[in-house]
Tab-separated table of C-alpha atoms in Angstrom:
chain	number	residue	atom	x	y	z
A	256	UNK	CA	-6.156	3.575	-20.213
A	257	UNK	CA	-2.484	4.639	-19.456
A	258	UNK	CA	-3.860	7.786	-17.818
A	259	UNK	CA	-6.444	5.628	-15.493
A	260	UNK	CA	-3.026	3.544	-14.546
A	261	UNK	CA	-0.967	6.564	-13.667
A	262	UNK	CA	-3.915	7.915	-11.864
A	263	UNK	CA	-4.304	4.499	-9.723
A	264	UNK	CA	-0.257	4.385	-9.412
A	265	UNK	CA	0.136	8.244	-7.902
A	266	UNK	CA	-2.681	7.363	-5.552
A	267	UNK	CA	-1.117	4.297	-4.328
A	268	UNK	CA	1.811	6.666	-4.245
A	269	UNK	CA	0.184	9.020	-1.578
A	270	UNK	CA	-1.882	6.004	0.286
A	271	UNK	CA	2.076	4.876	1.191
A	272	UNK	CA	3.288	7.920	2.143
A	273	UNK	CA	0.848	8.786	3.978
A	274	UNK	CA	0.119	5.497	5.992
A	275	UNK	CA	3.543	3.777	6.391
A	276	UNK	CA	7.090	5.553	5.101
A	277	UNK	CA	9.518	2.806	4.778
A	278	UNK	CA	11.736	1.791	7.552
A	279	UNK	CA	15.779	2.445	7.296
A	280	UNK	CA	18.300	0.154	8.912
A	281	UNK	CA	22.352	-0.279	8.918
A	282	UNK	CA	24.878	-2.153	10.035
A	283	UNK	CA	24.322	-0.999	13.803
A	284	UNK	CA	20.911	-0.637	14.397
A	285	UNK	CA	17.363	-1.811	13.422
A	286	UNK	CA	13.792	-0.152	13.551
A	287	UNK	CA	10.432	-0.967	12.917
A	288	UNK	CA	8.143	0.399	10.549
A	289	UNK	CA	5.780	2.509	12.398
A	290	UNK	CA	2.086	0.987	13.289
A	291	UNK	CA	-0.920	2.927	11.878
A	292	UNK	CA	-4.472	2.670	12.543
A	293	UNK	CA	-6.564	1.804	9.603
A	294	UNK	CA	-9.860	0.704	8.781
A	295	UNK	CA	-9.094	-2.800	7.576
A	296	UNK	CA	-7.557	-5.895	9.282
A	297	UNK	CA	-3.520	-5.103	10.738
A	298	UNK	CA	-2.970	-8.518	9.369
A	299	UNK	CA	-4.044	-10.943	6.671
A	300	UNK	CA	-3.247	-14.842	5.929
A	301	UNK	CA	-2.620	-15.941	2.527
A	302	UNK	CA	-4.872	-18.285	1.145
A	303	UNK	CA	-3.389	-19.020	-1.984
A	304	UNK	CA	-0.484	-21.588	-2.504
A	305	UNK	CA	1.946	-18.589	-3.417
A	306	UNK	CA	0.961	-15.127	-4.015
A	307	UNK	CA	2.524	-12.278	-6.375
A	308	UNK	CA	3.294	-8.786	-4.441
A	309	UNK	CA	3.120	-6.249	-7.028
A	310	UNK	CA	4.174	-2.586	-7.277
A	311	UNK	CA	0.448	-1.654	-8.281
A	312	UNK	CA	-3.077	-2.209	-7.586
A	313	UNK	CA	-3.056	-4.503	-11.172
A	314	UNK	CA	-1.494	-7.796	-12.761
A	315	UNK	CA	0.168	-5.095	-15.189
A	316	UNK	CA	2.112	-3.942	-12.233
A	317	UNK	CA	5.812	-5.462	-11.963
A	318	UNK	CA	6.672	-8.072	-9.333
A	319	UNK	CA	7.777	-7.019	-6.387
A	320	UNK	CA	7.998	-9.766	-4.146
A	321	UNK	CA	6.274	-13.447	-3.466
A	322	UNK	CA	3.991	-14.259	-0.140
A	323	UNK	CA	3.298	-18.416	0.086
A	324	UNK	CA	-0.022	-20.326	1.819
A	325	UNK	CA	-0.973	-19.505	5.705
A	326	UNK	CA	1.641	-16.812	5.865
A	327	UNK	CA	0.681	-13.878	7.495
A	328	UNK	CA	1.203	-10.131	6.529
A	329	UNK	CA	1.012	-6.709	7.569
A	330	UNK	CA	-1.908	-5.196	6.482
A	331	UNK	CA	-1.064	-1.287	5.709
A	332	UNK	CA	-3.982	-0.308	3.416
A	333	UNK	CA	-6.489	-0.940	0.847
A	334	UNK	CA	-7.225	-0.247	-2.944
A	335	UNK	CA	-10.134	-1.364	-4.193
A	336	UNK	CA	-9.684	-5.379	-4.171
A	337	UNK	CA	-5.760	-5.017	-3.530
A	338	UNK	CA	-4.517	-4.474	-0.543
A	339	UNK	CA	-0.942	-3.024	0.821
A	340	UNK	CA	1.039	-4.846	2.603
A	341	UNK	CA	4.586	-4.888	3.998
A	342	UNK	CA	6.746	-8.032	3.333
A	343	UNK	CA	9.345	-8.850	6.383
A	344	UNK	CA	11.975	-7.640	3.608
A	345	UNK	CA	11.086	-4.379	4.393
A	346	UNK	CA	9.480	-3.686	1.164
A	347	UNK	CA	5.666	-2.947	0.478
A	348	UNK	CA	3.567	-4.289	-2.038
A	349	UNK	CA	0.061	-4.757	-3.112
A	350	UNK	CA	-1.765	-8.102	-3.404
A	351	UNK	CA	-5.047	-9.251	-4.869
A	352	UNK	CA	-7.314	-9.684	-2.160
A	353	UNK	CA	-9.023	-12.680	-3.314
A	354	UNK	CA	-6.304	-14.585	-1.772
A	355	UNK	CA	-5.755	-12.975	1.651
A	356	UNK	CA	-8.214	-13.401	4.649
A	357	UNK	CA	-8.151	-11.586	7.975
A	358	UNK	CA	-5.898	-12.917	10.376
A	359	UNK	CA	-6.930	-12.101	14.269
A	360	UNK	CA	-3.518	-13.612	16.466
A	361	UNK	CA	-5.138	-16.278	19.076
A	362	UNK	CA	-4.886	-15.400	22.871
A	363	UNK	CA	-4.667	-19.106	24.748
A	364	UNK	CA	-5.658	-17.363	27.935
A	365	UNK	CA	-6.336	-13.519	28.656
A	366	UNK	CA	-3.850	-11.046	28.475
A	367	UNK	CA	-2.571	-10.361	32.133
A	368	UNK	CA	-4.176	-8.151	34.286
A	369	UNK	CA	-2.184	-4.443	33.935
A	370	UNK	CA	-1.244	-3.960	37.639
A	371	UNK	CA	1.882	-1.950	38.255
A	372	UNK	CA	3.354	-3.277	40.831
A	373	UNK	CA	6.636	-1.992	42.647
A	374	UNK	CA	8.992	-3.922	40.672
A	375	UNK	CA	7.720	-2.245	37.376
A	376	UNK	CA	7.993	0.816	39.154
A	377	UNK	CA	11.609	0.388	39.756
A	378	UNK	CA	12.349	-0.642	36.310
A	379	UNK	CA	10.957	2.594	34.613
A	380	UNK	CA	12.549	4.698	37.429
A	381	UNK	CA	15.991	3.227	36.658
A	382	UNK	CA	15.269	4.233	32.808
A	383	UNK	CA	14.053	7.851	33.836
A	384	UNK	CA	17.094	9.416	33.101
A	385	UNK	CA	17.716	7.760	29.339
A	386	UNK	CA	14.028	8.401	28.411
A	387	UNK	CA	14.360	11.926	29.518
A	388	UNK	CA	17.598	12.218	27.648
A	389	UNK	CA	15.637	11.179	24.126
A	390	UNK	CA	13.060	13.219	25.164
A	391	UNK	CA	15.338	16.264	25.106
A	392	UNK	CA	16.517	15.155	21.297
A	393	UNK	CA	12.705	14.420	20.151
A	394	UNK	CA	11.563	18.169	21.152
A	395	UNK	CA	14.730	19.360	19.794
A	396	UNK	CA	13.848	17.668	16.282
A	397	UNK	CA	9.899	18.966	17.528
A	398	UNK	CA	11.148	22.955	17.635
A	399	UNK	CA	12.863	22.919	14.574
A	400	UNK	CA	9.926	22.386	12.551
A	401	UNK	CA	7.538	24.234	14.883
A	402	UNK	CA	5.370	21.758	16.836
A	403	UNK	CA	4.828	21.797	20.323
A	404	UNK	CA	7.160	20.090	22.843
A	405	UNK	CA	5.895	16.322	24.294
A	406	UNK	CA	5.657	15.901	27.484
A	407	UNK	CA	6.873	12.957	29.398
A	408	UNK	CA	3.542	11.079	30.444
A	409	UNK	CA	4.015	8.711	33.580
A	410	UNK	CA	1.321	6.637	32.659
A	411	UNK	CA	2.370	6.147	28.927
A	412	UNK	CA	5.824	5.028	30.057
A	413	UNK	CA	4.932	2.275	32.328
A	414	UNK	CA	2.863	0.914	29.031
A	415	UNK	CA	6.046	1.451	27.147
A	416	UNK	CA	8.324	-0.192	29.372
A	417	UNK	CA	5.792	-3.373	29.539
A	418	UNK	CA	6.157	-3.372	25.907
A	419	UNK	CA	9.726	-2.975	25.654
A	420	UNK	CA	10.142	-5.816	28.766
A	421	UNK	CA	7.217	-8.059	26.866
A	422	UNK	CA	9.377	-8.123	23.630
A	423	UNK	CA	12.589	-8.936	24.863
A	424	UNK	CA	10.826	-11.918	27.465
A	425	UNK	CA	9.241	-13.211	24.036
A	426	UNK	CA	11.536	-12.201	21.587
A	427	UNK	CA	9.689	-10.871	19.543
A	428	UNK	CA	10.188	-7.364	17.423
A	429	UNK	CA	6.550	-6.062	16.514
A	430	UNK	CA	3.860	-3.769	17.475
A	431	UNK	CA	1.586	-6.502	17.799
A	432	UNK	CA	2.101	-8.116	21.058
A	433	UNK	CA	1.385	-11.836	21.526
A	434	UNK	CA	0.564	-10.909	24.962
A	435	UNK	CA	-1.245	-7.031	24.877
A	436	UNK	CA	-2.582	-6.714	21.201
A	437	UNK	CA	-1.880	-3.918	19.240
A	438	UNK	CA	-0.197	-0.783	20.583
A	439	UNK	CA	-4.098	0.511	20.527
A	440	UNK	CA	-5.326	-2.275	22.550
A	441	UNK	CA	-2.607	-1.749	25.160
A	442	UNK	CA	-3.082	1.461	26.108
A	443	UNK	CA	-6.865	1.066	26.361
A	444	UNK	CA	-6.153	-2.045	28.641
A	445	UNK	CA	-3.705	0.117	30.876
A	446	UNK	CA	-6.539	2.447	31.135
A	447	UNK	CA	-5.150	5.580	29.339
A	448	UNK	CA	-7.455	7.281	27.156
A	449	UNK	CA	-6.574	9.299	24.093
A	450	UNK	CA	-7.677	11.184	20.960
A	451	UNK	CA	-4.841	9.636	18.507
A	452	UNK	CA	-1.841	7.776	19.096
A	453	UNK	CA	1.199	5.786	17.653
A	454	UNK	CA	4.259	3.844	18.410
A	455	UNK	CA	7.977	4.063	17.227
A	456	UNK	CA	10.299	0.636	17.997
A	457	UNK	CA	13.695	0.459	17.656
A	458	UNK	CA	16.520	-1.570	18.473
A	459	UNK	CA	20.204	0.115	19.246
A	460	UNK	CA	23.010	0.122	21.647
A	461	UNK	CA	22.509	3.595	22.841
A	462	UNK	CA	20.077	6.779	23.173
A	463	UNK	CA	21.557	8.708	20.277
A	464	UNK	CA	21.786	5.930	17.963
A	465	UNK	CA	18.110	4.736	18.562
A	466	UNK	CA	17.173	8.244	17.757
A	467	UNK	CA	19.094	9.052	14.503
A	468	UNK	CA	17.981	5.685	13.196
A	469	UNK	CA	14.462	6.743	13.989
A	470	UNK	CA	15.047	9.967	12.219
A	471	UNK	CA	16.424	8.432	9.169
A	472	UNK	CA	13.314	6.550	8.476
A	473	UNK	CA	9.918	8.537	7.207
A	474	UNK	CA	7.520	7.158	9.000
A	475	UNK	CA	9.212	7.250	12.182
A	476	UNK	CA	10.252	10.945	11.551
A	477	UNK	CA	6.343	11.266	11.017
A	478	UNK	CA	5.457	10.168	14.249
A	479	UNK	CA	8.181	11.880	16.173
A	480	UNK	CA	7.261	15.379	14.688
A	481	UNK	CA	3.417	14.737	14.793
A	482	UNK	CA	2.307	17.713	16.395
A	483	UNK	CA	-1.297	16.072	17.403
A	484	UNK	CA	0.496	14.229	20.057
A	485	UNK	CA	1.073	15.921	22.843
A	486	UNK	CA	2.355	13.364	25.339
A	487	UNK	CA	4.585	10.618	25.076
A	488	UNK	CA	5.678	7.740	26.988
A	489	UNK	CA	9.636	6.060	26.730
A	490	UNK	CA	10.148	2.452	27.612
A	491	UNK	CA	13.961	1.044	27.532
A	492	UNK	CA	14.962	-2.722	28.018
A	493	UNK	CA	18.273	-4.416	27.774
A	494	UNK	CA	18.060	-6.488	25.151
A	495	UNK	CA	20.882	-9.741	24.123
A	496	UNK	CA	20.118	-8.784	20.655
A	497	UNK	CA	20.120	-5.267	19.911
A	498	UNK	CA	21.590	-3.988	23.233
A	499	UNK	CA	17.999	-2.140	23.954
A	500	UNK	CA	14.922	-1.918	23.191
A	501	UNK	CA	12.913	1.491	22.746
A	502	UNK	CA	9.698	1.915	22.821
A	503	UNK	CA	8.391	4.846	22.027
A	504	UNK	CA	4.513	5.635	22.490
A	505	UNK	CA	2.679	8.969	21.451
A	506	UNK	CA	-0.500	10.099	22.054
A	507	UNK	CA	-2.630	13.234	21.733
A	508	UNK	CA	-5.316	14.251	23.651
């Protein structure tokens, strides 16, 4: 029995690392945990009245945190019945699924038609110079560890800098956007194709800032030195709240 346990809690161990790596944040500046494509819902509602977030796949596992009726979670992975999920404290958990249900955000009307027109244009030109400048530190971080440089993908920006312009307009921190869907969905709807992608967010008052906070978290640092994406687009926003937003979005083909 305590062997089967151990077994169940390495694995859950691995499933974590490998899907998520916990997101890092101080005093100055605050980043998302990184949005991975899995085979299960990206969200889930709780159906029961309140809800125990454990450490483990099992009621033996300690307590890690408490989910309550019709709130909805991150969906990260699943374990048999349990499934992982990340709790707005920044800490994940598992949680019986017999009280969680899918959760699909509505859309009142369709998303709006992806037309660039000149105005976007303007805005990513004005933010060609800052993207290009954490460009330069993300291939830096890239050559140390051997993978091949990104290169700056026109058409991946101008999603990016929708995304980054989308958030701050509804105020809203998350790769699912109330407006395009998941980071996924967006680029598909924008037309660009790819073999595998992800997103970085982050909120800082500068380049260099966004970018060691990025670096300082695991899953970020994952996607950043990813060397099956090839191409990468850089979307920066003013923001009243963190000063800017970045978005950063990878994809390999």
């Amino acid at each position: 029995m305590m062997k089967k346990v151990i077994t169940i809690l390495v694995t859950l161990m691995l499933v974590c690392t490998l899907l998520l790596g916990i997101s890092y944040s101080d005093a100055s500046a605050f980043s998302k945990t990184p949005f991975s494509r899995t085979n299960i819902p990206a969200q889930m509602r709780v159906t029961a009245s309140a809800l125990n977030v454990r450490s483990g796949p099992s009621t033996y596992f300690q307590r890690v945190g408490m989910v309550y009726q019709d709130q909805i979670v991150d969906c990260i992975g699943r374990l048999g019945d349990w499934y992982i999920i990340h709790l707005d404290s920044d800490i994940l958990g598992v949680a019986s699924g017999r009280y969680l249900t899918p959760y699909y955000p509505p859309q009142a009307q369709p998303a709006p038609a992806p037309t660039l027109d000149p105005q976007a244009d303007t805005i990513a030109e004005e933010v060609r110079d800052e993207a290009e400048k954490m460009l330069e530190l993300v291939n830096a971080e890239r050559a140390k560890v051997g993978a091949p440089a990104l290169t700056l993908d026109s058409e991946v920006m101008r999603v990016a800098q929708f995304k980054a312009q989308d958030m701050v307009d509804r105020n809203y921190f998350s790769h699912n956007s109330p407006t395009y869907g998941s980071p996924f969905d967006m680029l598909k709807s924008f037309g660009v194709s790819y073999r595998t992608a992800g997103e970085n967010l982050a909120g800082n008052i500068s380049v260099e800032r966004a970018h060691t906070s990025l670096m300082n978290s695991e899953g970020h640092r994952r996607n950043i030195l990813n060397a099956n994406y090839n191409r990468v687009g850089i979307g920066i926003v003013d923001s009243p709240k963190y000063g800017k937003i970045y978005v950063q979005m990878f994809i390999g083909r």
